[in-house]
Coordinates of C-alpha atoms and ligand atoms in Angstrom, one line a residue:
Chain A
M1 CA -38.0 -7.6 -1.0
I2 CA -36.5 -9.6 -3.8
T3 CA -33.1 -10.8 -4.8
I4 CA -32.0 -8.8 -7.8
T5 CA -30.1 -10.8 -10.5
K6 CA -28.5 -10.2 -13.8
Q7 CA -27.6 -12.8 -16.4
K8 CA -23.9 -13.6 -16.7
P9 CA -22.6 -13.3 -20.3
L10 CA -22.7 -16.5 -22.3
E11 CA -18.9 -16.2 -22.7
E12 CA -18.6 -16.7 -19.0
I13 CA -21.3 -19.4 -18.7
L14 CA -20.0 -21.6 -21.4
P15 CA -16.4 -22.1 -20.2
S16 CA -17.7 -22.6 -16.6
L17 CA -19.8 -25.6 -17.8
G18 CA -16.5 -27.2 -18.9
K19 CA -16.3 -30.1 -21.3
G20 CA -19.7 -31.5 -20.2
K21 CA -22.0 -31.8 -23.3
K22 CA -25.3 -32.4 -21.5
V23 CA -26.9 -29.7 -19.4
Y24 CA -30.1 -29.5 -17.3
I25 CA -31.5 -26.0 -16.8
I26 CA -33.3 -24.8 -13.7
G27 CA -35.1 -21.5 -13.5
C28 CA -36.9 -19.8 -10.6
G29 CA -40.5 -18.6 -10.6
T30 CA -40.0 -15.9 -8.0
C31 CA -37.3 -13.2 -8.0
A32 CA -35.5 -14.3 -11.2
T33 CA -38.9 -14.2 -13.0
I34 CA -39.6 -10.7 -11.8
C35 CA -36.1 -9.6 -12.9
H36 CA -36.5 -11.4 -16.3
T37 CA -33.4 -13.3 -15.7
G38 CA -34.5 -16.8 -14.9
G39 CA -38.2 -17.2 -15.7
K40 CA -39.7 -19.6 -18.3
A41 CA -38.9 -17.3 -21.2
E42 CA -35.3 -16.9 -20.2
V43 CA -34.8 -20.6 -19.5
L44 CA -36.1 -21.4 -23.0
E45 CA -33.9 -18.7 -24.5
M46 CA -30.9 -20.2 -22.7
K47 CA -31.8 -23.7 -24.0
E48 CA -31.7 -22.4 -27.5
K49 CA -28.4 -20.6 -27.0
L50 CA -26.8 -23.7 -25.4
E51 CA -28.0 -25.9 -28.2
A52 CA -26.6 -23.4 -30.8
E53 CA -23.3 -23.9 -29.0
G54 CA -23.5 -27.6 -29.4
K55 CA -24.8 -28.6 -26.0
K56 CA -27.6 -31.0 -25.4
V57 CA -30.2 -29.9 -23.0
T58 CA -31.5 -33.0 -21.2
G59 CA -34.4 -31.1 -19.7
W60 CA -35.5 -28.0 -17.8
M61 CA -37.9 -26.8 -15.2
V62 CA -38.9 -23.6 -13.5
I63 CA -39.1 -24.2 -9.7
P64 CA -41.7 -22.0 -8.1
T65 CA -39.1 -20.7 -5.6
A66 CA -35.7 -22.1 -6.1
C67 CA -34.3 -21.3 -2.7
D68 CA -37.2 -23.2 -1.0
E69 CA -37.1 -26.6 0.6
L70 CA -39.4 -27.9 -2.1
T71 CA -36.5 -27.7 -4.5
R72 CA -35.4 -31.1 -3.1
E73 CA -38.7 -32.6 -4.3
A74 CA -38.6 -30.9 -7.7
L75 CA -35.1 -32.4 -8.2
A76 CA -36.4 -35.8 -7.2
E77 CA -39.4 -35.6 -9.6
N78 CA -37.1 -34.8 -12.5
A79 CA -34.3 -37.1 -11.5
E80 CA -34.3 -39.0 -14.8
A81 CA -33.5 -36.0 -17.0
I82 CA -31.1 -34.6 -14.5
E83 CA -29.3 -37.9 -14.2
Q84 CA -28.5 -37.8 -17.9
A85 CA -26.9 -34.4 -17.7
D86 CA -23.2 -33.7 -16.9
A87 CA -24.1 -30.4 -15.3
I88 CA -27.0 -28.3 -13.9
L89 CA -27.2 -24.7 -14.9
V90 CA -29.2 -22.7 -12.4
M91 CA -30.9 -19.5 -13.5
S92 CA -31.8 -18.2 -10.1
C93 CA -30.1 -16.1 -7.5
A94 CA -27.2 -17.7 -5.6
F95 CA -29.6 -18.8 -2.9
G96 CA -31.3 -21.1 -5.4
V97 CA -27.9 -22.2 -6.8
Q98 CA -26.8 -23.3 -3.4
T99 CA -30.1 -24.9 -2.6
V100 CA -29.7 -27.1 -5.7
T101 CA -26.1 -27.8 -4.7
M102 CA -27.3 -29.0 -1.3
Y103 CA -29.8 -31.5 -2.8
S104 CA -28.0 -32.7 -5.9
D105 CA -24.7 -34.5 -6.4
K106 CA -24.3 -33.1 -9.9
A107 CA -22.0 -30.3 -10.8
V108 CA -24.0 -27.1 -10.4
Y109 CA -23.2 -23.8 -12.2
P110 CA -24.8 -20.3 -11.9
A111 CA -26.1 -18.5 -14.9
L112 CA -26.8 -15.3 -13.0
N113 CA -25.0 -12.7 -10.9
T114 CA -26.8 -12.0 -7.7
L115 CA -26.6 -8.3 -7.3
F116 CA -28.3 -7.5 -4.1
V117 CA -31.4 -7.9 -2.1
G118 CA -33.5 -4.9 -3.0
K119 CA -36.8 -3.5 -4.0
E120 CA -38.4 -2.3 -7.3
E121 CA -38.6 1.6 -7.1
T122 CA -40.3 2.0 -10.4
P123 CA -40.9 -0.8 -13.0
G124 CA -37.6 -2.3 -14.0
H125 CA -35.6 -0.1 -11.6
F126 CA -34.2 -1.9 -8.6
I127 CA -32.5 -0.4 -5.7
E128 CA -30.6 -1.8 -2.7
V129 CA -31.9 -0.6 0.6
C130 CA -30.4 -3.0 3.1
M131 CA -27.4 -5.2 3.3
Q132 CA -28.5 -7.2 6.3
C133 CA -25.8 -5.8 8.5
G134 CA -27.1 -7.5 11.7
N135 CA -27.1 -4.3 13.7
C136 CA -29.7 -1.9 12.3
V137 CA -29.2 1.8 12.7
L138 CA -32.5 2.9 11.0
A139 CA -33.8 4.3 14.3
T140 CA -31.2 7.1 14.3
T141 CA -31.3 7.7 10.5
V142 CA -35.1 8.0 10.2
G143 CA -35.6 4.9 8.1
I144 CA -32.9 5.6 5.5
C145 CA -29.9 3.2 5.6
P146 CA -26.6 5.0 5.5
L147 CA -24.6 1.7 5.3
V148 CA -26.0 0.8 1.9
R149 CA -27.1 4.1 0.5
C150 CA -24.0 6.2 1.4
A151 CA -21.1 5.2 -0.9
K152 CA -18.8 5.3 2.1
S153 CA -21.2 3.9 4.7
L154 CA -20.6 7.0 6.8
L155 CA -22.3 7.2 10.1
N156 CA -21.7 10.9 11.1
G157 CA -23.3 12.8 8.3
P158 CA -22.4 13.7 4.7
C159 CA -18.9 13.8 3.5
G160 CA -17.4 16.8 1.6
G161 CA -18.5 15.4 -1.7
S162 CA -22.2 15.9 -1.2
V163 CA -23.4 18.6 -3.6
D164 CA -26.9 19.6 -4.7
G165 CA -28.3 16.5 -3.0
K166 CA -26.2 14.1 -5.1
C167 CA -23.5 11.7 -4.0
E168 CA -19.9 12.4 -5.3
V169 CA -19.9 9.0 -7.0
S170 CA -22.7 9.8 -9.5
P171 CA -25.1 12.6 -10.4
D172 CA -27.7 9.8 -10.5
T173 CA -27.3 8.8 -6.9
P174 CA -28.9 10.8 -4.2
C175 CA -26.6 11.5 -1.2
A176 CA -28.0 9.3 1.5
W177 CA -27.1 11.9 4.1
Q178 CA -28.9 14.7 2.3
L179 CA -32.0 12.4 2.4
I180 CA -31.5 11.7 6.1
Y181 CA -30.9 15.4 6.8
D182 CA -34.1 16.5 4.9
R183 CA -36.2 14.0 6.7
L184 CA -34.8 14.8 10.2
K185 CA -35.4 18.5 9.4
A186 CA -39.0 17.9 8.4
L187 CA -39.5 15.9 11.7
G188 CA -37.8 18.6 13.7
Q189 CA -35.1 16.2 14.9
L190 CA -32.0 17.9 13.4
D191 CA -30.3 17.7 16.8
K192 CA -29.8 14.0 16.1
M193 CA -27.2 15.0 13.4
E194 CA -25.1 16.7 16.1
E195 CA -24.5 13.6 18.1
I196 CA -21.3 11.7 17.4
V197 CA -22.0 8.1 16.4
P198 CA -19.2 6.0 17.8
V199 CA -17.3 3.3 15.9
R200 CA -19.4 0.5 14.8
D201 CA -19.4 -3.2 15.6
W202 CA -19.1 -4.8 12.2
S203 CA -18.8 -8.3 13.6
T204 CA -22.5 -8.8 13.0
S205 CA -22.0 -8.3 9.3
T206 CA -18.6 -9.8 8.6
S207 CA -17.8 -12.5 11.1
G208 CA -15.8 -15.6 10.2
G209 CA -17.6 -18.0 8.0
P210 CA -21.4 -18.0 7.3
R211 CA -23.5 -16.0 9.7
R212 CA -25.9 -18.3 11.5
F213 CA -28.9 -17.8 13.7
V214 CA -30.9 -20.3 15.8
L215 CA -34.4 -19.8 16.8
T216 CA -34.9 -20.5 20.5
D217 CA -37.6 -19.7 23.0
E218 CA -35.6 -16.8 24.3
T219 CA -34.8 -15.4 20.8
N220 CA -37.3 -12.6 20.9
D221 CA -37.1 -11.8 24.6
Chain B
M1 CA 1.3 21.7 23.9
K2 CA -0.2 18.4 22.7
A3 CA 2.6 17.3 20.4
G4 CA 4.9 20.3 20.2
T5 CA 5.1 20.3 16.4
N6 CA 6.1 23.4 14.5
L7 CA 2.6 23.8 13.2
E8 CA 1.1 23.6 16.7
K9 CA 3.6 26.1 18.0
V10 CA 2.9 28.6 15.3
L11 CA -0.9 28.3 15.8
E12 CA -0.8 28.3 19.6
S13 CA 1.4 31.4 19.5
G14 CA -1.5 33.2 17.7
R15 CA 0.5 33.7 14.5
F16 CA -1.1 33.4 11.0
A17 CA 0.0 29.9 9.9
V18 CA 0.9 28.7 6.4
T19 CA 0.7 25.1 5.5
A20 CA 1.3 23.5 2.1
E21 CA 0.7 20.2 0.4
A22 CA 3.1 17.7 -1.0
G23 CA 1.8 14.9 -3.1
P24 CA 4.1 11.8 -3.0
P25 CA 5.2 10.3 -6.3
K26 CA 3.6 7.4 -8.2
G27 CA 6.9 5.7 -7.7
T28 CA 9.8 4.9 -5.4
S29 CA 11.9 8.1 -5.7
A30 CA 12.8 9.6 -2.4
A31 CA 14.5 12.4 -4.4
V32 CA 11.1 13.6 -5.5
M33 CA 9.9 14.2 -1.9
Q34 CA 13.3 15.7 -1.0
R35 CA 12.9 18.2 -3.8
K36 CA 9.4 19.1 -2.5
A37 CA 10.8 19.5 1.0
E38 CA 13.4 21.8 -0.4
A39 CA 10.9 23.9 -2.2
L40 CA 8.6 24.2 0.8
R41 CA 11.0 24.4 3.7
H42 CA 11.3 28.1 4.1
C43 CA 7.8 29.1 3.0
C44 CA 5.5 27.1 5.2
D45 CA 5.1 25.9 8.8
A46 CA 4.1 22.4 7.9
A47 CA 3.3 20.4 4.8
N48 CA 0.6 17.8 4.4
V49 CA 1.6 14.6 2.7
T50 CA -1.5 13.2 1.0
D51 CA -2.7 9.6 1.4
N52 CA -3.3 8.2 -2.0
Q53 CA -5.2 11.3 -3.0
T54 CA -8.2 10.8 -5.4
A55 CA -7.6 7.1 -4.8
I56 CA -4.6 7.0 -7.0
V57 CA -1.8 4.8 -5.7
R58 CA 1.2 6.7 -4.6
M59 CA 4.1 6.4 -2.1
S60 CA 2.6 6.1 1.4
S61 CA 1.9 9.2 3.4
L62 CA 4.0 7.8 6.3
A63 CA 7.1 7.3 4.1
G64 CA 6.6 10.7 2.5
C65 CA 6.3 12.3 5.9
V66 CA 9.6 10.8 7.1
I67 CA 11.4 12.2 4.0
M68 CA 9.8 15.6 4.5
K69 CA 10.9 15.6 8.1
Q70 CA 14.4 14.7 7.1
G71 CA 14.3 17.6 4.7
G72 CA 13.5 20.0 7.4
V73 CA 9.7 20.3 7.0
D74 CA 7.2 19.6 9.8
P75 CA 5.0 16.9 8.2
V76 CA 1.2 16.5 8.5
M77 CA 0.4 12.9 7.8
Q78 CA -3.0 12.5 6.1
I79 CA -5.0 9.4 6.9
V80 CA -8.1 8.5 4.8
C81 CA -10.7 6.0 6.0
R82 CA -11.1 4.4 2.6
D83 CA -8.1 2.0 2.5
R84 CA -7.4 0.9 6.1
N85 CA -9.4 -0.5 8.9
R86 CA -9.0 0.4 12.6
I87 CA -6.2 -2.1 13.1
A88 CA -4.1 -0.8 10.2
I89 CA -4.7 2.8 11.0
Q90 CA -3.8 2.6 14.7
S91 CA -0.7 0.6 13.8
D92 CA 0.3 3.4 11.3
V93 CA -0.2 6.0 14.0
L94 CA 2.1 4.2 16.4
G95 CA 4.7 4.0 13.6
A96 CA 4.3 7.6 12.7
V97 CA 4.8 8.7 16.3
A98 CA 7.9 6.5 16.6
L99 CA 9.3 8.2 13.5
G100 CA 8.7 11.7 14.9
I101 CA 5.5 12.6 13.1
G102 CA 3.2 14.7 15.3
N103 CA 0.5 16.2 13.0
I104 CA -2.2 13.9 11.6
L105 CA -5.1 15.0 9.4
C106 CA -8.2 12.9 9.3
L107 CA -10.3 12.5 6.1
S108 CA -13.0 10.2 4.8
G109 CA -11.1 9.9 1.5
D110 CA -12.3 10.2 -2.1
H111 CA -14.3 7.2 -3.4
Q112 CA -12.1 4.7 -5.1
M113 CA -14.1 4.9 -8.3
F114 CA -12.3 8.2 -9.0
G115 CA -8.8 6.6 -8.9
N116 CA -6.7 4.2 -10.8
H117 CA -8.1 1.1 -9.1
P118 CA -11.8 1.5 -9.4
T119 CA -12.3 -2.2 -8.9
A120 CA -10.8 -2.2 -5.4
K121 CA -12.8 -3.0 -2.3
N122 CA -13.0 0.0 0.0
V123 CA -12.9 -0.2 3.8
F124 CA -14.6 2.7 5.6
D125 CA -14.5 0.7 8.8
I126 CA -14.5 3.9 10.7
D127 CA -15.4 7.4 9.4
S128 CA -13.3 10.6 9.7
I129 CA -15.1 11.8 12.9
Q130 CA -14.6 8.5 14.6
L131 CA -10.9 8.6 13.5
I132 CA -10.5 11.9 15.2
Q133 CA -12.0 10.5 18.3
A134 CA -9.7 7.4 18.1
L135 CA -6.6 9.6 17.8
K136 CA -7.7 11.7 20.8
A137 CA -8.2 8.6 22.9
M138 CA -4.8 7.3 21.8
R139 CA -3.2 10.5 22.9
D140 CA -5.2 11.5 26.0
E141 CA -5.9 8.1 27.5
Q142 CA -3.2 6.0 25.9
K143 CA -5.8 3.6 24.8
F144 CA -6.6 1.8 21.6
L145 CA -10.1 1.8 20.3
C146 CA -10.7 -1.6 21.9
G147 CA -9.7 -0.2 25.3
D148 CA -6.4 -1.9 25.6
D149 CA -3.5 0.2 26.9
I150 CA -0.8 1.6 24.6
S151 CA 2.7 1.5 25.8
G152 CA 4.3 4.9 25.6
E153 CA 3.1 8.4 24.8
V154 CA 1.2 9.3 21.7
P155 CA 1.8 13.0 21.3
L156 CA -0.4 14.1 18.4
F157 CA -1.7 17.4 17.0
I158 CA -5.0 16.4 15.4
G159 CA -6.5 17.9 12.3
A160 CA -9.5 17.5 10.1
V161 CA -11.0 19.0 7.0
A162 CA -14.1 21.0 6.3
N163 CA -15.9 21.8 3.1
P164 CA -18.1 24.9 3.3
Y165 CA -19.1 24.4 -0.3
A166 CA -20.7 21.0 0.2
D167 CA -24.3 20.4 1.0
P168 CA -26.4 20.7 3.0
F169 CA -24.8 24.1 3.6
E170 CA -26.5 24.6 7.0
F171 CA -25.1 21.3 8.2
R172 CA -21.5 22.2 7.4
V173 CA -21.1 24.2 10.5
A174 CA -22.7 21.4 12.6
R175 CA -20.3 18.9 11.0
L176 CA -17.4 21.1 11.9
A177 CA -18.7 21.3 15.5
K178 CA -18.8 17.5 15.6
K179 CA -15.2 17.3 14.4
V180 CA -14.1 19.9 17.0
K181 CA -16.0 18.0 19.7
A182 CA -14.4 14.8 18.6
G183 CA -11.0 16.4 19.1
A184 CA -9.9 18.3 16.0
E185 CA -7.4 21.0 16.9
F186 CA -6.8 22.4 13.5
I187 CA -9.0 22.4 10.4
Q188 CA -8.0 22.8 6.8
T189 CA -10.8 23.8 4.5
Q190 CA -11.6 22.9 0.9
A191 CA -10.2 25.3 -1.7
V192 CA -11.8 28.8 -1.4
Y193 CA -12.7 30.6 -4.6
D194 CA -16.2 31.9 -3.7
I195 CA -15.2 34.3 -0.9
D196 CA -18.7 35.4 0.0
K197 CA -20.0 31.9 0.6
F198 CA -16.9 31.2 2.6
A199 CA -17.3 34.3 4.7
K200 CA -20.9 33.4 5.4
W201 CA -19.8 30.0 6.6
M202 CA -17.2 31.5 8.8
E203 CA -19.7 33.9 10.3
M204 CA -21.8 30.9 11.4
V205 CA -18.6 29.2 12.7
V206 CA -17.7 32.3 14.8
E207 CA -21.3 32.6 16.0
R208 CA -20.9 29.1 17.4
G209 CA -17.6 30.0 18.9
L210 CA -15.8 27.2 17.0
D211 CA -12.9 29.5 15.9
K212 CA -12.0 29.7 19.6
Q213 CA -11.9 25.9 20.0
T214 CA -9.9 25.0 16.9
H215 CA -7.6 26.7 14.4
I216 CA -9.2 27.1 10.9
L217 CA -6.9 27.4 7.9
A218 CA -8.5 28.4 4.7
G219 CA -7.7 26.2 1.7
V220 CA -6.1 27.7 -1.4
I221 CA -5.5 25.8 -4.7
P222 CA -3.5 27.9 -7.1
I223 CA -4.8 27.4 -10.7
K224 CA -2.2 26.8 -13.3
S225 CA -4.2 27.1 -16.5
A226 CA -7.6 27.9 -17.9
G227 CA -8.1 24.2 -18.6
M228 CA -7.4 23.4 -14.9
A229 CA -10.0 26.1 -13.9
R230 CA -12.6 24.5 -16.1
Y231 CA -11.8 21.0 -14.9
M232 CA -12.0 22.1 -11.3
R233 CA -15.3 23.8 -11.9
D234 CA -16.9 21.0 -13.8
Y235 CA -15.4 17.8 -12.4
V236 CA -13.9 18.1 -8.9
S237 CA -16.6 17.1 -6.4
G238 CA -17.1 19.6 -3.6
V239 CA -15.2 22.5 -5.2
T240 CA -16.9 25.7 -6.5
V241 CA -15.1 27.7 -9.1
P242 CA -16.9 30.8 -10.2
D243 CA -17.3 31.4 -14.0
E244 CA -15.6 34.8 -13.7
L245 CA -12.5 33.1 -12.5
V246 CA -12.5 30.7 -15.5
T247 CA -12.9 33.7 -17.8
R248 CA -10.1 35.5 -16.1
M249 CA -7.8 32.5 -16.6
E250 CA -8.9 32.2 -20.2
Q251 CA -8.0 35.8 -20.9
A252 CA -4.7 35.8 -19.1
Q253 CA -1.5 36.3 -21.0
D254 CA 0.5 34.2 -18.7
T255 CA -1.8 31.8 -16.9
K256 CA 0.8 30.7 -14.3
V257 CA 1.5 34.3 -13.3
E258 CA -2.2 35.0 -13.2
G259 CA -2.9 31.9 -11.3
A260 CA -0.4 32.8 -8.6
K261 CA -1.9 36.3 -8.5
V262 CA -5.4 34.9 -8.0
A263 CA -4.1 32.8 -5.1
V264 CA -2.4 35.8 -3.5
E265 CA -5.7 37.8 -3.8
I266 CA -7.6 34.9 -2.2
I267 CA -5.1 34.7 0.7
E268 CA -5.4 38.5 1.3
Q269 CA -9.1 38.3 1.4
V270 CA -9.5 35.2 3.6
K271 CA -6.9 36.7 6.0
E272 CA -9.3 39.5 6.8
I273 CA -12.2 37.1 7.6
P274 CA -12.6 36.9 11.4
G275 CA -11.7 33.5 12.8
I276 CA -9.2 32.5 10.2
H277 CA -5.9 31.4 11.7
G278 CA -4.0 30.5 8.5
V279 CA -4.0 29.3 5.0
H280 CA -3.4 25.9 3.5
I281 CA -1.9 26.0 0.0
M282 CA -2.5 23.0 -2.1
A283 CA -0.4 23.3 -5.2
V284 CA 0.0 19.6 -5.8
G285 CA 2.3 19.0 -8.7
W286 CA 3.2 22.7 -8.7
E287 CA 4.9 23.0 -5.3
D288 CA 7.5 25.3 -6.8
I289 CA 5.0 28.2 -6.9
V290 CA 4.3 28.1 -3.2
P291 CA 7.3 30.2 -2.1
E292 CA 6.3 32.9 -4.6
I293 CA 2.7 33.0 -3.5
V294 CA 3.6 33.1 0.2
K295 CA 6.1 35.9 -0.5
Q296 CA 3.7 38.0 -2.6
A297 CA 1.1 37.5 0.2
G298 CA 3.5 39.1 2.6
L299 CA 3.8 36.0 4.7
L300 CA 7.5 35.6 4.7
P301 CA 9.7 35.0 6.6
R302 CA 8.0 32.2 8.5
P303 CA 8.5 32.3 12.2
V304 CA 11.2 30.2 13.8
L305 CA 9.9 28.9 17.1
Ligands
SF4_401 S1 -28.6 -0.6 9.1 FE1 -29.0 -0.8 6.9 S2 -28.0 -2.7 6.4 FE2 -28.2 -2.7 8.6 S3 -30.1 -3.8 8.9 FE3 -30.6 -1.6 8.9 S4 -31.2 -1.2 6.8 FE4 -30.1 -3.1 6.8
SF4_402 S1 -21.8 12.2 -1.0 FE1 -23.3 11.5 0.5 S2 -23.8 9.4 -0.1 FE2 -22.0 10.0 -1.2 S3 -20.3 9.2 0.0 FE3 -20.6 11.4 0.7 S4 -22.1 11.3 2.4 FE4 -22.1 9.3 1.4

């Protein structure tokens, strides 16, 4: 599982940095490195681009895992160069951006779009398989998530747009419900498709404010 | 009688029903809907008013239904799950009933990427089968989805759609069964062009006895031009248009006359298929042709019940 990111266009990054001339760049050695969006090579490339646009880069670092607690220490170790900057540009997923925000008083800006939490299907091809809905239905859908993989998050089988195994939205997207159907058929459990799945409780995925969870002794009872 | 609408009366009396479709305008003109009502009034038992079909913003189905009703046509309000959550949908249903609308058709809805607001956020809070269930509970138990009581009656005649041409083919009958179990009292199918496949599907439907539990109306989309035939074949998801039909339209002298003729032939053929209780003619943007098709198919006059 990695967080899939894509670089924002420079035309969006530059104005977001505002008038500030001096920038400190932070990359991430984990997901953003795998995605080739915020590893050492990309950080250095960004440094060049910013300098070409008249910015001064006061320093840079690639934190092993930007979303980790150790980011606080990395920021402290590099406090001098960071202090000189007007802004920090973070080339990690939004978790890393927000972690830096938590531990620094500087203005922090994202250089990447966080697309989704996914997996690498084949080299360079990433796919979303779970949106952390908080109320997993994989038990009834034989391990294939309809919430994410069906374009309409349907729970009661394929819509009328499913043709030749493809989703109506794109010939490149398999219909999630065809996948589920085929697997249920192979397992001799097609009767599961006949049951009506009642309306879903979405409050676990879209409650007010950030979702939180506290570990307690009873958590896993 | 569940709602006592004209459509329900015709179907429950065992007559062969004719429904049509009226697409609301991309604007504010009531006159456009009035004209459609005028064109359809004498040739169909009810008319569906689409709900932002293919995700293109149009006058709301609810408003369109009211105008159709004022124009003397029994309206079928379409509701898609794409744009509204359970709160908005239930509220619209209450409003529809208050305004005298009794037929509601439940659909998932085309994905917004096909429409004119592809950057919109979709909803899909509930799906079409859950929507049918919700309407049934509103009517039979006078309860909202949350379990709270509804004040007043909610007389509804509940409909749904079925697409025999979508995949997996074998599941299409099971999906219909789910809709019937959820509470669908009438079904309008996707446009039929490939009669053999449709007949095969209906055979399976009859085998399961579903034709006895719901009224199935075969969908018919009259084709206006060779270009439309090609477009439907190549780009409309979930529709199967055989190549022979495209060729026939390409060779036709007058494509409109030919298109109407094809529609009549389809109606005549589906009428003979056991278990079919009516036809649903979707001539969106070409409503004027519907009276002619219904007449040629020998389905006029429509019963007055
Ligand atoms: S149902 Fe889908 S989105 Fe929800 S937890 Fe399971 S895999 Fe993730
Ligand atoms: S075609 Fe399949 S994946 Fe696409 S929206 Fe319909 S059911 Fe979902």
